[in-house]
PDB file of C-alpha atoms in Angstrom:
ATOM      1  CA  UNK A   1      98.487 133.088  93.404  1.00 71.00           C
ATOM      2  CA  UNK A   2     100.230 130.201  95.077  1.00 84.00           C
ATOM      3  CA  UNK A   3     103.734 128.814  95.226  1.00 87.00           C
ATOM      4  CA  UNK A   4     103.908 125.028  95.365  1.00 89.00           C
ATOM      5  CA  UNK A   5     107.134 123.519  96.717  1.00 89.00           C
ATOM      6  CA  UNK A   6     108.039 119.865  96.251  1.00 87.00           C
ATOM      7  CA  UNK A   7     110.742 117.824  97.996  1.00 84.00           C
ATOM      8  CA  UNK A   8     110.952 120.424 100.756  1.00 83.00           C
ATOM      9  CA  UNK A   9     114.256 120.521 102.620  1.00 82.00           C
ATOM     10  CA  UNK A  10     115.719 122.776 105.303  1.00 82.00           C
ATOM     11  CA  UNK A  11     117.620 124.655 102.596  1.00 88.00           C
ATOM     12  CA  UNK A  12     114.316 126.090 101.289  1.00 90.00           C
ATOM     13  CA  UNK A  13     113.890 128.131 104.482  1.00 90.00           C
ATOM     14  CA  UNK A  14     113.903 131.846 103.828  1.00 92.00           C
ATOM     15  CA  UNK A  15     111.935 134.915 102.890  1.00 94.00           C
ATOM     16  CA  UNK A  16     109.631 134.542  99.880  1.00 93.00           C
ATOM     17  CA  UNK A  17     108.077 137.501  98.075  1.00 93.00           C
ATOM     18  CA  UNK A  18     105.207 137.596  95.631  1.00 91.00           C
ATOM     19  CA  UNK A  19     104.826 140.788  93.625  1.00 90.00           C
ATOM     20  CA  UNK A  20     102.607 141.721  90.712  1.00 87.00           C
ATOM     21  CA  UNK A  21     101.515 144.812  88.904  1.00 88.00           C
ATOM     22  CA  UNK A  22      97.918 145.986  88.998  1.00 84.00           C
ATOM     23  CA  UNK A  23      96.290 148.752  87.073  1.00 84.00           C
ATOM     24  CA  UNK A  24      95.820 151.508  88.166  1.00 85.00           C
ATOM     25  CA  UNK A  25      97.264 150.906  91.636  1.00 82.00           C
ATOM     26  CA  UNK A  26     100.806 149.906  90.705  1.00 88.00           C
ATOM     27  CA  UNK A  27     102.859 147.078  92.174  1.00 89.00           C
ATOM     28  CA  UNK A  28     101.524 144.950  95.019  1.00 87.00           C
ATOM     29  CA  UNK A  29     103.775 142.689  97.075  1.00 88.00           C
ATOM     30  CA  UNK A  30     103.526 140.301  99.984  1.00 89.00           C
ATOM     31  CA  UNK A  31     106.239 138.462 101.898  1.00 91.00           C
ATOM     32  CA  UNK A  32     106.209 135.281 103.907  1.00 91.00           C
ATOM     33  CA  UNK A  33     108.960 133.789 106.050  1.00 92.00           C
ATOM     34  CA  UNK A  34     109.210 130.028 105.540  1.00 91.00           C
ATOM     35  CA  UNK A  35     110.911 128.014 108.262  1.00 85.00           C
ATOM     36  CA  UNK A  36     111.495 124.346 107.487  1.00 82.00           C
ATOM     37  CA  UNK A  37     112.380 122.314 110.561  1.00 76.00           C
ATOM     38  CA  UNK A  38     114.375 119.118 110.389  1.00 71.00           C
ATOM     39  CA  UNK A  39     112.621 116.078 111.766  1.00 69.00           C
ATOM     40  CA  UNK A  40     113.902 115.192 115.175  1.00 69.00           C
ATOM     41  CA  UNK A  41     113.711 111.936 117.015  1.00 79.00           C
ATOM     42  CA  UNK A  42     113.337 112.195 120.761  1.00 86.00           C
ATOM     43  CA  UNK A  43     115.337 109.764 122.887  1.00 92.00           C
ATOM     44  CA  UNK A  44     114.503 108.758 126.447  1.00 93.00           C
ATOM     45  CA  UNK A  45     115.669 106.249 129.041  1.00 95.00           C
ATOM     46  CA  UNK A  46     113.203 104.544 131.377  1.00 95.00           C
ATOM     47  CA  UNK A  47     114.149 102.497 134.412  1.00 96.00           C
ATOM     48  CA  UNK A  48     111.892  99.777 135.764  1.00 96.00           C
ATOM     49  CA  UNK A  49     112.048  97.019 138.359  1.00 96.00           C
ATOM     50  CA  UNK A  50     111.967  93.392 137.247  1.00 96.00           C
ATOM     51  CA  UNK A  51     108.401  91.978 136.971  1.00 95.00           C
ATOM     52  CA  UNK A  52     106.806  95.448 137.214  1.00 96.00           C
ATOM     53  CA  UNK A  53     104.605  97.258 134.678  1.00 95.00           C
ATOM     54  CA  UNK A  54     106.367  99.608 132.290  1.00 95.00           C
ATOM     55  CA  UNK A  55     104.413 102.333 130.480  1.00 95.00           C
ATOM     56  CA  UNK A  56     106.193 104.239 127.704  1.00 95.00           C
ATOM     57  CA  UNK A  57     104.439 107.325 126.258  1.00 92.00           C
ATOM     58  CA  UNK A  58     104.409 107.564 122.463  1.00 90.00           C
ATOM     59  CA  UNK A  59     105.250 111.240 121.987  1.00 83.00           C
ATOM     60  CA  UNK A  60     105.668 112.931 125.343  1.00 72.00           C
ATOM     61  CA  UNK A  61     104.961 116.457 124.086  1.00 64.00           C
ATOM     62  CA  UNK A  62     101.797 115.535 122.149  1.00 59.00           C
ATOM     63  CA  UNK A  63      98.332 114.922 123.571  1.00 53.00           C
ATOM     64  CA  UNK A  64      96.560 111.667 122.815  1.00 48.00           C
ATOM     65  CA  UNK A  65      93.854 113.582 120.905  1.00 49.00           C
ATOM     66  CA  UNK A  66      96.496 114.738 118.420  1.00 62.00           C
ATOM     67  CA  UNK A  67      97.669 111.162 117.882  1.00 67.00           C
ATOM     68  CA  UNK A  68      94.235 109.602 117.451  1.00 71.00           C
ATOM     69  CA  UNK A  69      93.885 110.817 113.848  1.00 79.00           C
ATOM     70  CA  UNK A  70      97.123 109.279 112.595  1.00 85.00           C
ATOM     71  CA  UNK A  71      98.438 105.755 112.041  1.00 88.00           C
ATOM     72  CA  UNK A  72     101.063 104.742 114.567  1.00 89.00           C
ATOM     73  CA  UNK A  73     103.255 101.787 115.286  1.00 91.00           C
ATOM     74  CA  UNK A  74     105.478 100.613 118.110  1.00 92.00           C
ATOM     75  CA  UNK A  75     108.699  98.766 117.346  1.00 93.00           C
ATOM     76  CA  UNK A  76     111.341  97.116 119.503  1.00 93.00           C
ATOM     77  CA  UNK A  77     114.972  96.917 118.535  1.00 90.00           C
ATOM     78  CA  UNK A  78     118.068  95.104 119.725  1.00 80.00           C
ATOM     79  CA  UNK A  79     121.339  94.103 118.073  1.00 80.00           C
ATOM     80  CA  UNK A  80     120.537  96.040 114.894  1.00 82.00           C
ATOM     81  CA  UNK A  81     117.182  94.327 114.317  1.00 87.00           C
ATOM     82  CA  UNK A  82     113.713  95.806 114.731  1.00 88.00           C
ATOM     83  CA  UNK A  83     110.421  94.006 115.279  1.00 88.00           C
ATOM     84  CA  UNK A  84     106.993  95.570 114.927  1.00 88.00           C
ATOM     85  CA  UNK A  85     105.073  95.209 118.183  1.00 89.00           C
ATOM     86  CA  UNK A  86     101.808  97.077 117.781  1.00 87.00           C
ATOM     87  CA  UNK A  87     100.144  98.966 114.933  1.00 87.00           C
ATOM     88  CA  UNK A  88      97.070 101.178 115.069  1.00 86.00           C
ATOM     89  CA  UNK A  89      95.048 102.627 112.203  1.00 83.00           C
ATOM     90  CA  UNK A  90      92.825 105.718 112.706  1.00 77.00           C
ATOM     91  CA  UNK A  91      90.031 104.143 110.645  1.00 75.00           C
ATOM     92  CA  UNK A  92      89.570 101.628 113.483  1.00 70.00           C
ATOM     93  CA  UNK A  93      90.778 103.468 116.629  1.00 57.00           C
ATOM     94  CA  UNK A  94      89.512 100.799 119.009  1.00 55.00           C
ATOM     95  CA  UNK A  95      91.326  98.023 117.144  1.00 59.00           C
ATOM     96  CA  UNK A  96      95.056  97.496 116.974  1.00 62.00           C
ATOM     97  CA  UNK A  97      97.261  94.661 115.800  1.00 68.00           C
ATOM     98  CA  UNK A  98      99.850  92.980 117.988  1.00 69.00           C
ATOM     99  CA  UNK A  99     101.953  90.713 115.819  1.00 63.00           C
ATOM    100  CA  UNK A 100     104.923  90.155 118.094  1.00 70.00           C
ATOM    101  CA  UNK A 101     106.161  86.630 118.622  1.00 67.00           C
ATOM    102  CA  UNK A 102     108.764  87.765 121.163  1.00 72.00           C
ATOM    103  CA  UNK A 103     106.422  89.903 123.284  1.00 80.00           C
ATOM    104  CA  UNK A 104     103.022  88.325 122.578  1.00 77.00           C
ATOM    105  CA  UNK A 105     100.605  88.996 125.429  1.00 84.00           C
ATOM    106  CA  UNK A 106     103.085  91.107 127.436  1.00 89.00           C
ATOM    107  CA  UNK A 107     102.509  94.254 125.358  1.00 90.00           C
ATOM    108  CA  UNK A 108      99.336  96.307 125.075  1.00 88.00           C
ATOM    109  CA  UNK A 109      98.413  99.707 123.729  1.00 85.00           C
ATOM    110  CA  UNK A 110      97.038 102.011 126.438  1.00 82.00           C
ATOM    111  CA  UNK A 111      94.219 104.464 125.783  1.00 70.00           C
ATOM    112  CA  UNK A 112      96.736 107.296 125.393  1.00 80.00           C
ATOM    113  CA  UNK A 113      98.717 105.288 122.780  1.00 87.00           C
ATOM    114  CA  UNK A 114     101.419 104.488 125.319  1.00 91.00           C
ATOM    115  CA  UNK A 115     103.031 101.069 125.179  1.00 93.00           C
ATOM    116  CA  UNK A 116     102.333  98.996 128.290  1.00 93.00           C
ATOM    117  CA  UNK A 117     104.631  96.056 129.051  1.00 93.00           C
ATOM    118  CA  UNK A 118     103.827  93.602 131.841  1.00 94.00           C
ATOM    119  CA  UNK A 119     105.666  91.909 133.371  1.00 94.00           C
ATOM    120  CA  UNK A 120     109.094  93.282 132.572  1.00 95.00           C
ATOM    121  CA  UNK A 121     111.841  90.704 132.139  1.00 94.00           C
ATOM    122  CA  UNK A 122     115.619  90.880 132.146  1.00 93.00           C
ATOM    123  CA  UNK A 123     115.502  90.308 128.377  1.00 92.00           C
ATOM    124  CA  UNK A 124     113.875  93.783 128.090  1.00 94.00           C
ATOM    125  CA  UNK A 125     117.025  95.418 129.466  1.00 94.00           C
ATOM    126  CA  UNK A 126     118.771  97.518 126.839  1.00 94.00           C
ATOM    127  CA  UNK A 127     115.966  97.166 124.318  1.00 94.00           C
ATOM    128  CA  UNK A 128     114.910 100.274 122.432  1.00 95.00           C
ATOM    129  CA  UNK A 129     111.165 100.783 122.023  1.00 95.00           C
ATOM    130  CA  UNK A 130     110.179 103.336 119.401  1.00 95.00           C
ATOM    131  CA  UNK A 131     106.884 104.931 118.472  1.00 93.00           C
ATOM    132  CA  UNK A 132     106.344 106.138 114.902  1.00 91.00           C
ATOM    133  CA  UNK A 133     103.408 108.434 114.094  1.00 89.00           C
ATOM    134  CA  UNK A 134     102.684 108.987 110.394  1.00 85.00           C
ATOM    135  CA  UNK A 135     101.075 112.440 110.381  1.00 80.00           C
ATOM    136  CA  UNK A 136     101.705 112.972 106.645  1.00 75.00           C
ATOM    137  CA  UNK A 137     102.574 110.418 103.933  1.00 72.00           C
ATOM    138  CA  UNK A 138     106.169 111.648 103.937  1.00 70.00           C
ATOM    139  CA  UNK A 139     106.436 112.817 107.545  1.00 77.00           C
ATOM    140  CA  UNK A 140     106.905 110.600 110.576  1.00 83.00           C
ATOM    141  CA  UNK A 141     107.420 111.724 114.169  1.00 86.00           C
ATOM    142  CA  UNK A 142     109.500 109.299 116.199  1.00 90.00           C
ATOM    143  CA  UNK A 143     110.279 108.817 119.813  1.00 92.00           C
ATOM    144  CA  UNK A 144     112.514 106.074 121.190  1.00 93.00           C
ATOM    145  CA  UNK A 145     113.042 104.855 124.725  1.00 95.00           C
ATOM    146  CA  UNK A 146     115.843 102.650 125.978  1.00 95.00           C
ATOM    147  CA  UNK A 147     114.718 100.425 128.849  1.00 96.00           C
ATOM    148  CA  UNK A 148     116.840  99.623 131.873  1.00 96.00           C
ATOM    149  CA  UNK A 149     115.573  96.720 133.992  1.00 96.00           C
ATOM    150  CA  UNK A 150     116.762  96.316 137.576  1.00 94.00           C
ATOM    151  CA  UNK A 151     116.377  93.275 139.773  1.00 85.00           C
ATOM    152  CA  UNK A 152     115.112  93.566 143.343  1.00 70.00           C
TER     153      UNK A 152
END
């Protein structure tokens, strides 16, 4: 016996019981506690010196092995607009696409799926870089980092 839930929300959290009658043993029952967690986006701030290399981890609490099986993308946002920087598909883990006009050759994807920016410029100050990992067709883990650039 199985219970299939669609459009799962936090409100479906609770104790579920399955019971049925068997002959000659009587009623059998089993319970399961379902906990549905809301998706959370992690926010960080990174400081870097002008013209230095900046490395931003994708999801700081997840190992790179866990990320290698899922599609991911890095975006950069400022003034309410977002631009896709880098995308990576698990079917071709050694290949990724960098389609940024603004960042071009300054951004690279590190082996651990971190975003590497070199050299940093004053135009990077205040920008929000976000990593999106699609670990299920309807589930995305996100992490965003606001960059602060300081001159020497």
